[in-house]
């Protein structure tokens, strides 16, 4: 028997499609998912520090404090911002959106949030800056929880230059943030709960230097500004029917 050489054929198919253009909405938005909130580093565990990832935003965060920091979107002032929590307004009446909303949410209570920078719909009337839609965590049919502890110590910082020249040490500074969260079902497929507690201990170093001519009205000194806060969050959900 003789085996002949068979034919050798090779076929390459290249398919190209034009990207679909989103024609149903004109808004420019960035979505921060639960996975990003859990895994990306955040400055001072600020609740909205991940907004720095959004193009067009200029942040002015306050690490070591309980405030949310301030943001300017596309040249607009911070008082034009709008903050929402679970579909409800979370706005400070006197200061607009400059303080990041009335309710201070910790990172562990946020499930996700959406940031709209411009060209959003009419439902966000009264705002011309950034719009933040924050969604809180809720319980599920499974019990789950976590504990956390974050430490930043002044022993890891170099001595401030002018304090070193004056022969002084850095004042006490740093932050301790610890707490726990827990959630689960009250009635399976019907009622759920989620609770979170966070303790914030902030020591912020203050070092001021004045020229000798300013004495005795103003003299150089170092001190520590202390802040002690508790943050408690509780959410309960009830599903009336499958529909």
mmCIF file with all atom_site columns, C-alpha atoms in Angstrom, residues 63-193:
data_model
loop_
_atom_site.group_PDB
_atom_site.id
_atom_site.type_symbol
_atom_site.label_atom_id
_atom_site.label_alt_id
_atom_site.label_comp_id
_atom_site.label_asym_id
_atom_site.label_entity_id
_atom_site.label_seq_id
_atom_site.pdbx_PDB_ins_code
_atom_site.Cartn_x
_atom_site.Cartn_y
_atom_site.Cartn_z
_atom_site.occupancy
_atom_site.B_iso_or_equiv
_atom_site.pdbx_formal_charge
_atom_site.auth_seq_id
_atom_site.auth_comp_id
_atom_site.auth_asym_id
_atom_site.auth_atom_id
_atom_site.pdbx_PDB_model_num
ATOM 1   C CA . UNK A 1 63  ? -7.246  62.532 55.429 1.00 0.00 ? 63  UNK A CA 1
ATOM 2   C CA . UNK A 1 64  ? -7.362  62.038 59.153 1.00 0.00 ? 64  UNK A CA 1
ATOM 3   C CA . UNK A 1 65  ? -10.739 63.728 59.452 1.00 0.00 ? 65  UNK A CA 1
ATOM 4   C CA . UNK A 1 66  ? -14.268 62.419 59.300 1.00 0.00 ? 66  UNK A CA 1
ATOM 5   C CA . UNK A 1 67  ? -15.424 64.760 56.543 1.00 0.00 ? 67  UNK A CA 1
ATOM 6   C CA . UNK A 1 68  ? -15.669 63.475 52.999 1.00 0.00 ? 68  UNK A CA 1
ATOM 7   C CA . UNK A 1 69  ? -13.379 66.054 51.484 1.00 0.00 ? 69  UNK A CA 1
ATOM 8   C CA . UNK A 1 70  ? -14.309 68.383 48.673 1.00 0.00 ? 70  UNK A CA 1
ATOM 9   C CA . UNK A 1 71  ? -14.393 68.033 44.898 1.00 0.00 ? 71  UNK A CA 1
ATOM 10  C CA . UNK A 1 72  ? -14.542 70.398 41.969 1.00 0.00 ? 72  UNK A CA 1
ATOM 11  C CA . UNK A 1 73  ? -15.971 68.980 38.755 1.00 0.00 ? 73  UNK A CA 1
ATOM 12  C CA . UNK A 1 74  ? -15.107 70.483 35.375 1.00 0.00 ? 74  UNK A CA 1
ATOM 13  C CA . UNK A 1 75  ? -14.408 73.904 36.784 1.00 0.00 ? 75  UNK A CA 1
ATOM 14  C CA . UNK A 1 76  ? -17.589 74.134 38.880 1.00 0.00 ? 76  UNK A CA 1
ATOM 15  C CA . UNK A 1 77  ? -17.404 75.189 42.535 1.00 0.00 ? 77  UNK A CA 1
ATOM 16  C CA . UNK A 1 78  ? -17.887 72.537 45.224 1.00 0.00 ? 78  UNK A CA 1
ATOM 17  C CA . UNK A 1 79  ? -21.200 74.055 46.364 1.00 0.00 ? 79  UNK A CA 1
ATOM 18  C CA . UNK A 1 80  ? -22.753 72.874 43.081 1.00 0.00 ? 80  UNK A CA 1
ATOM 19  C CA . UNK A 1 81  ? -22.306 69.172 43.926 1.00 0.00 ? 81  UNK A CA 1
ATOM 20  C CA . UNK A 1 82  ? -25.169 66.797 44.725 1.00 0.00 ? 82  UNK A CA 1
ATOM 21  C CA . UNK A 1 83  ? -24.854 63.760 47.021 1.00 0.00 ? 83  UNK A CA 1
ATOM 22  C CA . UNK A 1 84  ? -27.497 61.021 47.182 1.00 0.00 ? 84  UNK A CA 1
ATOM 23  C CA . UNK A 1 85  ? -27.760 57.936 49.402 1.00 0.00 ? 85  UNK A CA 1
ATOM 24  C CA . UNK A 1 86  ? -29.961 54.988 48.394 1.00 0.00 ? 86  UNK A CA 1
ATOM 25  C CA . UNK A 1 87  ? -31.944 57.242 46.070 1.00 0.00 ? 87  UNK A CA 1
ATOM 26  C CA . UNK A 1 88  ? -32.581 59.937 48.676 1.00 0.00 ? 88  UNK A CA 1
ATOM 27  C CA . UNK A 1 89  ? -30.987 63.360 48.939 1.00 0.00 ? 89  UNK A CA 1
ATOM 28  C CA . UNK A 1 90  ? -28.037 63.406 51.332 1.00 0.00 ? 90  UNK A CA 1
ATOM 29  C CA . UNK A 1 91  ? -27.501 67.118 50.990 1.00 0.00 ? 91  UNK A CA 1
ATOM 30  C CA . UNK A 1 92  ? -26.350 69.705 53.494 1.00 0.00 ? 92  UNK A CA 1
ATOM 31  C CA . UNK A 1 93  ? -28.863 72.523 53.128 1.00 0.00 ? 93  UNK A CA 1
ATOM 32  C CA . UNK A 1 94  ? -26.565 75.361 54.183 1.00 0.00 ? 94  UNK A CA 1
ATOM 33  C CA . UNK A 1 95  ? -23.384 74.285 52.433 1.00 0.00 ? 95  UNK A CA 1
ATOM 34  C CA . UNK A 1 96  ? -24.726 72.558 49.320 1.00 0.00 ? 96  UNK A CA 1
ATOM 35  C CA . UNK A 1 97  ? -22.477 69.713 48.235 1.00 0.00 ? 97  UNK A CA 1
ATOM 36  C CA . UNK A 1 98  ? -19.285 71.158 49.658 1.00 0.00 ? 98  UNK A CA 1
ATOM 37  C CA . UNK A 1 99  ? -19.188 68.829 52.677 1.00 0.00 ? 99  UNK A CA 1
ATOM 38  C CA . UNK A 1 100 ? -19.903 65.558 50.910 1.00 0.00 ? 100 UNK A CA 1
ATOM 39  C CA . UNK A 1 101 ? -23.396 65.004 52.283 1.00 0.00 ? 101 UNK A CA 1
ATOM 40  C CA . UNK A 1 102 ? -24.887 64.971 55.773 1.00 0.00 ? 102 UNK A CA 1
ATOM 41  C CA . UNK A 1 103 ? -24.555 61.242 56.472 1.00 0.00 ? 103 UNK A CA 1
ATOM 42  C CA . UNK A 1 104 ? -20.934 60.160 56.786 1.00 0.00 ? 104 UNK A CA 1
ATOM 43  C CA . UNK A 1 105 ? -20.658 56.612 55.431 1.00 0.00 ? 105 UNK A CA 1
ATOM 44  C CA . UNK A 1 106 ? -17.641 54.455 56.147 1.00 0.00 ? 106 UNK A CA 1
ATOM 45  C CA . UNK A 1 107 ? -16.087 52.399 53.350 1.00 0.00 ? 107 UNK A CA 1
ATOM 46  C CA . UNK A 1 108 ? -17.444 49.158 54.798 1.00 0.00 ? 108 UNK A CA 1
ATOM 47  C CA . UNK A 1 109 ? -21.047 50.357 54.527 1.00 0.00 ? 109 UNK A CA 1
ATOM 48  C CA . UNK A 1 110 ? -20.822 51.298 50.837 1.00 0.00 ? 110 UNK A CA 1
ATOM 49  C CA . UNK A 1 111 ? -21.809 48.660 48.283 1.00 0.00 ? 111 UNK A CA 1
ATOM 50  C CA . UNK A 1 112 ? -21.143 50.843 45.230 1.00 0.00 ? 112 UNK A CA 1
ATOM 51  C CA . UNK A 1 113 ? -21.519 54.364 43.967 1.00 0.00 ? 113 UNK A CA 1
ATOM 52  C CA . UNK A 1 114 ? -21.895 56.144 40.669 1.00 0.00 ? 114 UNK A CA 1
ATOM 53  C CA . UNK A 1 115 ? -20.318 59.496 39.833 1.00 0.00 ? 115 UNK A CA 1
ATOM 54  C CA . UNK A 1 116 ? -21.928 61.716 37.189 1.00 0.00 ? 116 UNK A CA 1
ATOM 55  C CA . UNK A 1 117 ? -19.754 64.599 36.050 1.00 0.00 ? 117 UNK A CA 1
ATOM 56  C CA . UNK A 1 118 ? -21.958 66.328 33.476 1.00 0.00 ? 118 UNK A CA 1
ATOM 57  C CA . UNK A 1 119 ? -24.752 65.911 30.917 1.00 0.00 ? 119 UNK A CA 1
ATOM 58  C CA . UNK A 1 120 ? -26.958 64.045 33.396 1.00 0.00 ? 120 UNK A CA 1
ATOM 59  C CA . UNK A 1 121 ? -30.741 63.885 33.280 1.00 0.00 ? 121 UNK A CA 1
ATOM 60  C CA . UNK A 1 122 ? -33.352 66.284 34.596 1.00 0.00 ? 122 UNK A CA 1
ATOM 61  C CA . UNK A 1 123 ? -33.960 64.191 37.733 1.00 0.00 ? 123 UNK A CA 1
ATOM 62  C CA . UNK A 1 124 ? -30.792 65.761 39.126 1.00 0.00 ? 124 UNK A CA 1
ATOM 63  C CA . UNK A 1 125 ? -32.095 69.292 38.904 1.00 0.00 ? 125 UNK A CA 1
ATOM 64  C CA . UNK A 1 126 ? -30.529 71.996 41.029 1.00 0.00 ? 126 UNK A CA 1
ATOM 65  C CA . UNK A 1 127 ? -27.005 70.690 40.528 1.00 0.00 ? 127 UNK A CA 1
ATOM 66  C CA . UNK A 1 128 ? -24.373 71.726 38.020 1.00 0.00 ? 128 UNK A CA 1
ATOM 67  C CA . UNK A 1 129 ? -21.356 70.025 39.597 1.00 0.00 ? 129 UNK A CA 1
ATOM 68  C CA . UNK A 1 130 ? -20.689 66.376 40.344 1.00 0.00 ? 130 UNK A CA 1
ATOM 69  C CA . UNK A 1 131 ? -23.559 64.009 41.264 1.00 0.00 ? 131 UNK A CA 1
ATOM 70  C CA . UNK A 1 132 ? -22.743 61.042 43.526 1.00 0.00 ? 132 UNK A CA 1
ATOM 71  C CA . UNK A 1 133 ? -25.231 58.168 43.866 1.00 0.00 ? 133 UNK A CA 1
ATOM 72  C CA . UNK A 1 134 ? -24.112 56.016 46.808 1.00 0.00 ? 134 UNK A CA 1
ATOM 73  C CA . UNK A 1 135 ? -25.708 52.626 47.542 1.00 0.00 ? 135 UNK A CA 1
ATOM 74  C CA . UNK A 1 136 ? -25.321 51.103 51.012 1.00 0.00 ? 136 UNK A CA 1
ATOM 75  C CA . UNK A 1 137 ? -24.699 47.433 51.757 1.00 0.00 ? 137 UNK A CA 1
ATOM 76  C CA . UNK A 1 138 ? -27.575 45.150 52.666 1.00 0.00 ? 138 UNK A CA 1
ATOM 77  C CA . UNK A 1 139 ? -27.940 41.677 54.139 1.00 0.00 ? 139 UNK A CA 1
ATOM 78  C CA . UNK A 1 140 ? -28.395 38.505 52.088 1.00 0.00 ? 140 UNK A CA 1
ATOM 79  C CA . UNK A 1 141 ? -29.644 34.967 52.678 1.00 0.00 ? 141 UNK A CA 1
ATOM 80  C CA . UNK A 1 142 ? -26.217 34.068 54.102 1.00 0.00 ? 142 UNK A CA 1
ATOM 81  C CA . UNK A 1 143 ? -24.742 35.334 57.360 1.00 0.00 ? 143 UNK A CA 1
ATOM 82  C CA . UNK A 1 144 ? -21.437 37.110 56.805 1.00 0.00 ? 144 UNK A CA 1
ATOM 83  C CA . UNK A 1 145 ? -19.286 39.671 58.535 1.00 0.00 ? 145 UNK A CA 1
ATOM 84  C CA . UNK A 1 146 ? -15.832 41.159 58.884 1.00 0.00 ? 146 UNK A CA 1
ATOM 85  C CA . UNK A 1 147 ? -13.602 42.913 61.374 1.00 0.00 ? 147 UNK A CA 1
ATOM 86  C CA . UNK A 1 148 ? -10.991 45.498 60.490 1.00 0.00 ? 148 UNK A CA 1
ATOM 87  C CA . UNK A 1 149 ? -8.184  47.489 62.053 1.00 0.00 ? 149 UNK A CA 1
ATOM 88  C CA . UNK A 1 150 ? -6.077  50.146 60.342 1.00 0.00 ? 150 UNK A CA 1
ATOM 89  C CA . UNK A 1 151 ? -3.080  51.840 61.959 1.00 0.00 ? 151 UNK A CA 1
ATOM 90  C CA . UNK A 1 152 ? -0.936  54.793 60.919 1.00 0.00 ? 152 UNK A CA 1
ATOM 91  C CA . UNK A 1 153 ? 1.723   55.853 63.422 1.00 0.00 ? 153 UNK A CA 1
ATOM 92  C CA . UNK A 1 154 ? 3.837   58.993 63.681 1.00 0.00 ? 154 UNK A CA 1
ATOM 93  C CA . UNK A 1 155 ? 6.910   56.880 64.431 1.00 0.00 ? 155 UNK A CA 1
ATOM 94  C CA . UNK A 1 156 ? 7.077   56.135 60.699 1.00 0.00 ? 156 UNK A CA 1
ATOM 95  C CA . UNK A 1 157 ? 7.267   59.837 59.762 1.00 0.00 ? 157 UNK A CA 1
ATOM 96  C CA . UNK A 1 158 ? 10.369  62.008 59.531 1.00 0.00 ? 158 UNK A CA 1
ATOM 97  C CA . UNK A 1 159 ? 10.637  65.010 61.853 1.00 0.00 ? 159 UNK A CA 1
ATOM 98  C CA . UNK A 1 160 ? 9.178   68.150 60.271 1.00 0.00 ? 160 UNK A CA 1
ATOM 99  C CA . UNK A 1 161 ? 12.013  70.372 59.003 1.00 0.00 ? 161 UNK A CA 1
ATOM 100 C CA . UNK A 1 162 ? 11.443  73.527 61.068 1.00 0.00 ? 162 UNK A CA 1
ATOM 101 C CA . UNK A 1 163 ? 10.689  71.509 64.185 1.00 0.00 ? 163 UNK A CA 1
ATOM 102 C CA . UNK A 1 164 ? 13.992  69.661 63.684 1.00 0.00 ? 164 UNK A CA 1
ATOM 103 C CA . UNK A 1 165 ? 15.846  72.984 63.329 1.00 0.00 ? 165 UNK A CA 1
ATOM 104 C CA . UNK A 1 166 ? 14.286  74.151 66.604 1.00 0.00 ? 166 UNK A CA 1
ATOM 105 C CA . UNK A 1 167 ? 15.369  70.922 68.308 1.00 0.00 ? 167 UNK A CA 1
ATOM 106 C CA . UNK A 1 168 ? 11.793  69.631 68.675 1.00 0.00 ? 168 UNK A CA 1
ATOM 107 C CA . UNK A 1 169 ? 10.242  66.267 67.967 1.00 0.00 ? 169 UNK A CA 1
ATOM 108 C CA . UNK A 1 170 ? 7.128   65.635 65.945 1.00 0.00 ? 170 UNK A CA 1
ATOM 109 C CA . UNK A 1 171 ? 3.965   65.953 68.029 1.00 0.00 ? 171 UNK A CA 1
ATOM 110 C CA . UNK A 1 172 ? 1.887   62.830 68.418 1.00 0.00 ? 172 UNK A CA 1
ATOM 111 C CA . UNK A 1 173 ? 0.019   62.044 65.203 1.00 0.00 ? 173 UNK A CA 1
ATOM 112 C CA . UNK A 1 174 ? -1.548  59.123 63.405 1.00 0.00 ? 174 UNK A CA 1
ATOM 113 C CA . UNK A 1 175 ? -4.840  57.344 63.023 1.00 0.00 ? 175 UNK A CA 1
ATOM 114 C CA . UNK A 1 176 ? -6.527  54.219 64.300 1.00 0.00 ? 176 UNK A CA 1
ATOM 115 C CA . UNK A 1 177 ? -9.668  52.955 62.609 1.00 0.00 ? 177 UNK A CA 1
ATOM 116 C CA . UNK A 1 178 ? -11.269 49.712 63.759 1.00 0.00 ? 178 UNK A CA 1
ATOM 117 C CA . UNK A 1 179 ? -14.670 48.089 63.860 1.00 0.00 ? 179 UNK A CA 1
ATOM 118 C CA . UNK A 1 180 ? -16.828 45.285 62.501 1.00 0.00 ? 180 UNK A CA 1
ATOM 119 C CA . UNK A 1 181 ? -19.842 44.617 60.303 1.00 0.00 ? 181 UNK A CA 1
ATOM 120 C CA . UNK A 1 182 ? -22.364 41.790 60.185 1.00 0.00 ? 182 UNK A CA 1
ATOM 121 C CA . UNK A 1 183 ? -25.385 40.994 58.036 1.00 0.00 ? 183 UNK A CA 1
ATOM 122 C CA . UNK A 1 184 ? -27.765 38.203 57.115 1.00 0.00 ? 184 UNK A CA 1
ATOM 123 C CA . UNK A 1 185 ? -31.397 37.112 56.922 1.00 0.00 ? 185 UNK A CA 1
ATOM 124 C CA . UNK A 1 186 ? -34.098 37.790 59.489 1.00 0.00 ? 186 UNK A CA 1
ATOM 125 C CA . UNK A 1 187 ? -36.530 35.752 57.364 1.00 0.00 ? 187 UNK A CA 1
ATOM 126 C CA . UNK A 1 188 ? -35.035 33.937 54.373 1.00 0.00 ? 188 UNK A CA 1
ATOM 127 C CA . UNK A 1 189 ? -35.994 35.464 51.023 1.00 0.00 ? 189 UNK A CA 1
ATOM 128 C CA . UNK A 1 190 ? -38.037 38.083 52.842 1.00 0.00 ? 190 UNK A CA 1
ATOM 129 C CA . UNK A 1 191 ? -36.277 40.204 55.501 1.00 0.00 ? 191 UNK A CA 1
ATOM 130 C CA . UNK A 1 192 ? -32.594 41.115 55.875 1.00 0.00 ? 192 UNK A CA 1
ATOM 131 C CA . UNK A 1 193 ? -30.347 43.253 58.063 1.00 0.00 ? 193 UNK A CA 1
#
